[in-house]
mmCIF file of C-alpha atoms in Angstrom:
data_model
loop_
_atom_site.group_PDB
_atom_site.id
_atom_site.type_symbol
_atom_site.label_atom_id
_atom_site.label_comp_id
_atom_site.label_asym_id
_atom_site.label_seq_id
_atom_site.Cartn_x
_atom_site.Cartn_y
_atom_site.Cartn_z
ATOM 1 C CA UNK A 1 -7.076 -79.639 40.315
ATOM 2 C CA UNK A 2 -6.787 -75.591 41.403
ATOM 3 C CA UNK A 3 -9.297 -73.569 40.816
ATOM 4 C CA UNK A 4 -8.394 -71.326 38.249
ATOM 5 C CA UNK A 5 -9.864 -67.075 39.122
ATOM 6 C CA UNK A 6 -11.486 -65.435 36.177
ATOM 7 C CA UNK A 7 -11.024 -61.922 35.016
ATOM 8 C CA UNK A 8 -12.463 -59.511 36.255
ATOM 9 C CA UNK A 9 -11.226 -61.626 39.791
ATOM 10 C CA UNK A 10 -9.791 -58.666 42.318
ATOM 11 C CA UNK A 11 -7.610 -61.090 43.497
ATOM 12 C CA UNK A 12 -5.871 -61.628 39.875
ATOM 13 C CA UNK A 13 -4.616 -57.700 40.708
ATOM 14 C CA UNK A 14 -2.321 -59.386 44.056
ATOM 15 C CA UNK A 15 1.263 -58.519 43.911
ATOM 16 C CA UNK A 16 2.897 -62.081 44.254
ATOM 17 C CA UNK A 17 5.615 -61.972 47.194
ATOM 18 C CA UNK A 18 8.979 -63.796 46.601
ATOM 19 C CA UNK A 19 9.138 -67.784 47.431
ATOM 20 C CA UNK A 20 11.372 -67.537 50.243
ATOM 21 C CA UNK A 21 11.190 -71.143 51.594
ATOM 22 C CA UNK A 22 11.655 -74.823 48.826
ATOM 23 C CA UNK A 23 9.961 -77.327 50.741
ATOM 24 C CA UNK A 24 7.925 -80.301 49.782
ATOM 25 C CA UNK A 25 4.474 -78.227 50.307
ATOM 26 C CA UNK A 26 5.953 -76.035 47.380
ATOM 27 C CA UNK A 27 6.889 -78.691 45.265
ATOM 28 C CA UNK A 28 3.446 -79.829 45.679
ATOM 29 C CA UNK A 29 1.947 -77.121 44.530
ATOM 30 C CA UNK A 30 3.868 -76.905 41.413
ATOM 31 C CA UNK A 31 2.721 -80.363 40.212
ATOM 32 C CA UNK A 32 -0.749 -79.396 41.423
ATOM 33 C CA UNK A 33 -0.296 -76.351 39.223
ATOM 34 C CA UNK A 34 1.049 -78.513 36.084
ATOM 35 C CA UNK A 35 -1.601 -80.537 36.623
ATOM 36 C CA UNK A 36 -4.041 -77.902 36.407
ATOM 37 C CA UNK A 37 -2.508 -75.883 33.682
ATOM 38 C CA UNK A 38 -2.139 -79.448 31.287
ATOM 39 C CA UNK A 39 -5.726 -80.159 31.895
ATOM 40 C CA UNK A 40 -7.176 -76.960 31.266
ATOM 41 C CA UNK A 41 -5.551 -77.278 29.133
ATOM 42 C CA UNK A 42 -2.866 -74.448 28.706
ATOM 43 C CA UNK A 43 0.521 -73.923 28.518
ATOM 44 C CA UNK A 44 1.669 -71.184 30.966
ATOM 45 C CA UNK A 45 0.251 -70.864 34.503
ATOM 46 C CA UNK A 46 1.227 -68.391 37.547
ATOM 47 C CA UNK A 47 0.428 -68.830 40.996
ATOM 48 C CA UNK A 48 -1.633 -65.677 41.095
ATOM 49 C CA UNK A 49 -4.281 -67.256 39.087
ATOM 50 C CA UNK A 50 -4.571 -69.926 41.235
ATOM 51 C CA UNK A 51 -5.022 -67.475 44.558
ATOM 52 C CA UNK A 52 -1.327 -68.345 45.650
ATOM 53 C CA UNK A 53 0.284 -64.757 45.570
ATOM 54 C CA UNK A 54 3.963 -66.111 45.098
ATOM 55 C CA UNK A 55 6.567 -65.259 42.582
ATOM 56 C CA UNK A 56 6.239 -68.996 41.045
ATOM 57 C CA UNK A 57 4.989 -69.981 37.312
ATOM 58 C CA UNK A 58 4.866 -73.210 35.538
ATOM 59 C CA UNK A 59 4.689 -73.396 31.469
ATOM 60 C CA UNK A 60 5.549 -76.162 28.943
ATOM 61 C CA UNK A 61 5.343 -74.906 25.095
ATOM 62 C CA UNK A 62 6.241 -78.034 23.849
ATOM 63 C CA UNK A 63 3.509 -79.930 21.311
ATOM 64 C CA UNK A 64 4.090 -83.070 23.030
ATOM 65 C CA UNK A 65 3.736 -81.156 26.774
ATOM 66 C CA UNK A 66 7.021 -82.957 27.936
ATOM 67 C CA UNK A 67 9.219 -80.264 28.268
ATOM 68 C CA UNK A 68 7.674 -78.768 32.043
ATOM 69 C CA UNK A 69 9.649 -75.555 33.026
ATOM 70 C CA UNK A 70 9.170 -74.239 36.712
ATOM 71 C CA UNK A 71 10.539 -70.518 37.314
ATOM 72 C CA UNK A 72 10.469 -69.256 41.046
ATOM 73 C CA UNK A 73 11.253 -65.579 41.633
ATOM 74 C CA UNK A 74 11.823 -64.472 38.046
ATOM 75 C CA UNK A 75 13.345 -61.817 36.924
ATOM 76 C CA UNK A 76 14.162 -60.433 33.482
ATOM 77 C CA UNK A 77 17.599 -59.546 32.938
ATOM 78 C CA UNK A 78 17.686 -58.381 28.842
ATOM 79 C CA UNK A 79 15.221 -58.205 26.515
ATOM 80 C CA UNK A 80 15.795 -57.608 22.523
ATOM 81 C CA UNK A 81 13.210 -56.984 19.297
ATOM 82 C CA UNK A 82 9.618 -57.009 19.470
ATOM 83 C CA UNK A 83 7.171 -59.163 18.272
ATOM 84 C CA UNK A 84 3.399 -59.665 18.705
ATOM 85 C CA UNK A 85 1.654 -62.779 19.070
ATOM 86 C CA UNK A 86 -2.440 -63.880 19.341
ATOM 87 C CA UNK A 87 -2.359 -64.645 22.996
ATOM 88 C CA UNK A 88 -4.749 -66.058 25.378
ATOM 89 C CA UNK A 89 -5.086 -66.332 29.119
ATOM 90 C CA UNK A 90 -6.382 -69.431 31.384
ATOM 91 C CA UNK A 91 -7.838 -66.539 33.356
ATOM 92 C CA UNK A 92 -9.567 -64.685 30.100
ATOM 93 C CA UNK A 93 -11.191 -67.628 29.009
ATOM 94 C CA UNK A 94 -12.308 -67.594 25.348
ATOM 95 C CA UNK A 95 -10.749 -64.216 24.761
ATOM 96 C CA UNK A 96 -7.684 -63.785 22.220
ATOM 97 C CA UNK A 97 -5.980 -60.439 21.294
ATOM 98 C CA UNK A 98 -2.811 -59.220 19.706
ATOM 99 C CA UNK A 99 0.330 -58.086 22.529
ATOM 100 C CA UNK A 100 3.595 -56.767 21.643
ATOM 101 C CA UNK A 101 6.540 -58.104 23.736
ATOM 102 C CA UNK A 102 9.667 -59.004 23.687
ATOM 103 C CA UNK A 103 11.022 -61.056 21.028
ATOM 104 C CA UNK A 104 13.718 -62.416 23.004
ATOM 105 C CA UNK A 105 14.501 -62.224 26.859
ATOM 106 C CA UNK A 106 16.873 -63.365 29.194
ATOM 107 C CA UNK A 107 15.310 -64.200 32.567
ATOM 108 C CA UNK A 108 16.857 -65.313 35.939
ATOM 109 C CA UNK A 109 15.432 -67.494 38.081
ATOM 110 C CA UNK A 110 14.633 -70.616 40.769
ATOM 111 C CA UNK A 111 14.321 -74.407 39.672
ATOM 112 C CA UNK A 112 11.928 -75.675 42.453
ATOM 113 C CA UNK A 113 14.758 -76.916 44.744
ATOM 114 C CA UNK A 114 15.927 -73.035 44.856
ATOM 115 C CA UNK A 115 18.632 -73.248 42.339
ATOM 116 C CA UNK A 116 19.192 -70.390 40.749
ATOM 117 C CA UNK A 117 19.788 -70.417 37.090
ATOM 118 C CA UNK A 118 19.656 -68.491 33.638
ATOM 119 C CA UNK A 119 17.238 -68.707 30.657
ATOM 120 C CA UNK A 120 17.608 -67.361 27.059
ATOM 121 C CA UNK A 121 14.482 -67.318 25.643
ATOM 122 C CA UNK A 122 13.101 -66.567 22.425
ATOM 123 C CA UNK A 123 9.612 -66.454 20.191
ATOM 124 C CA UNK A 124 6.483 -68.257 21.980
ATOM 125 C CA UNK A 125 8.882 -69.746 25.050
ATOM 126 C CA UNK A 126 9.746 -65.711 25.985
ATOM 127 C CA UNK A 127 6.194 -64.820 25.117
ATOM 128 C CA UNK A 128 4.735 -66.805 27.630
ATOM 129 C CA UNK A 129 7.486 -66.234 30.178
ATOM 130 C CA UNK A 130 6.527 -62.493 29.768
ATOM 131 C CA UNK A 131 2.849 -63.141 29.871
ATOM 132 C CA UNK A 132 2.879 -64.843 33.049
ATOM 133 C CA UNK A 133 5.472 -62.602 35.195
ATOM 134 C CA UNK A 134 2.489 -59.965 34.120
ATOM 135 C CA UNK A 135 0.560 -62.431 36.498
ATOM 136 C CA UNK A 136 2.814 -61.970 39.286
ATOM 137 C CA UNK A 137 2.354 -58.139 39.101
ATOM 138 C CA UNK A 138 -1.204 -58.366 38.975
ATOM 139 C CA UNK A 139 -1.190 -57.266 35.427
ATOM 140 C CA UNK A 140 -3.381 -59.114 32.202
ATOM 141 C CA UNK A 141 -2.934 -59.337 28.799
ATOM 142 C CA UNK A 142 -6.529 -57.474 28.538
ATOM 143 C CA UNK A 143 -4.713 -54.735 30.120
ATOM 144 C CA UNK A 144 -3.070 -54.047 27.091
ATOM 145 C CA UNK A 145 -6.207 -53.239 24.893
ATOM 146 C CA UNK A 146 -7.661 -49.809 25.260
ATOM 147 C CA UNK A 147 -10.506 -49.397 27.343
ATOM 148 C CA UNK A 148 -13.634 -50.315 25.233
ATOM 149 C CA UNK A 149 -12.371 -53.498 24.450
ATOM 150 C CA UNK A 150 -11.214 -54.639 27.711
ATOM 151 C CA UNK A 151 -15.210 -53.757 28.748
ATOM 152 C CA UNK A 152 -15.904 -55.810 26.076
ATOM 153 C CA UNK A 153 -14.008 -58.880 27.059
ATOM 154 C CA UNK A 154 -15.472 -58.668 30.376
ATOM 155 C CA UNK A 155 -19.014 -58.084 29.359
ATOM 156 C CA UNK A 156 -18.669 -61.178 27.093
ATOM 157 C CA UNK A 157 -16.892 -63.229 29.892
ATOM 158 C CA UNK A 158 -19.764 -62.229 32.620
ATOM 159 C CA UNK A 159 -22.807 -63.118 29.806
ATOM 160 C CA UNK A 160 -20.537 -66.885 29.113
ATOM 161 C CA UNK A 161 -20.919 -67.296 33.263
ATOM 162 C CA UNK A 162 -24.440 -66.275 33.305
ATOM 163 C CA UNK A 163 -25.252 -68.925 30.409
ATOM 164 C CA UNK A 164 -23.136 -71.945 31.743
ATOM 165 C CA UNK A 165 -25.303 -74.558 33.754
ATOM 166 C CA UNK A 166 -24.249 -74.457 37.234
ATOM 167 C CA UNK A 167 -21.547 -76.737 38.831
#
């Protein structure tokens, strides 16, 4: 399993740079990163969080988690409607708030063998596609609460470190 940096994590604030090179050590990495995400367990997960500062992210929204969906080098071509959705973060443990995106995107991307291909996605699929390119800018969804509250969420996340028993 990866180890999985916590808000407020500098690190979590690294521009990812574009996977330039599909070799087995990367396809390693996104199984490792599956792993992680299914066991966390989650259903989205960028390489940021896991201190690899590449344009890569895994998700799988499906209820039965058999639908795995790799995108390497993203990039979103359209985007239509709005809708906000209750959203939480493997990196924001605990923490839940209301973010307006997209209701439906089309996004560009990588498979892991570097095939490029084209993705129309809508409702929780294009939320969490949106959600974790934010990763790969170094952006959170705390960052879109005001102020106060993101305090908050990190005042409650540092007291929940201070109380769990030590690894």
């Amino acid at each position: 399993m990866l180890k999985i940096l916590e808000f407020p994590d500098p690190r979590l604030r690294i521009k990812a740079e574009p996977v330039r090179v599909f070799d087995a050590a990367l396809g390693e990495l996104i199984d490792a990163m599956f792993a992680t995400m299914y066991a966390a367990p989650g259903i989205g997960l960028a390489a940021t969080q896991v201190d690899v500062h590449k344009r890569l992210l895994v998700l799988d929204v499906s209820e039965e988690k058999n639908r795995p969906l790799t995108l390497i080098n993203p990039t979103i071509l359209a985007r239509e409607g709005a809708q906000v959705y209750q959203e939480g973060c493997l990196s924001v443990p605990g923490i839940f708030a209301e973010v307006e995106r997209a209701e439906r995107i089309v996004v560009e991307a990588q498979d892991r063998h570097g095939a490029p291909f084209r993705l129309e996605a809508d409702g929780l699929l294009a939320v969490c596609i949106q959600h974790e390119m934010d990763h790969l800018v170094g952006r959170l969804f705390v960052d879109y609460l005001s102020p106060l509250k993101r305090e908050l969420v990190r005042k409650k996340l540092e007291k929940q470190r201070r109380a769990a028993p030590a690894a």
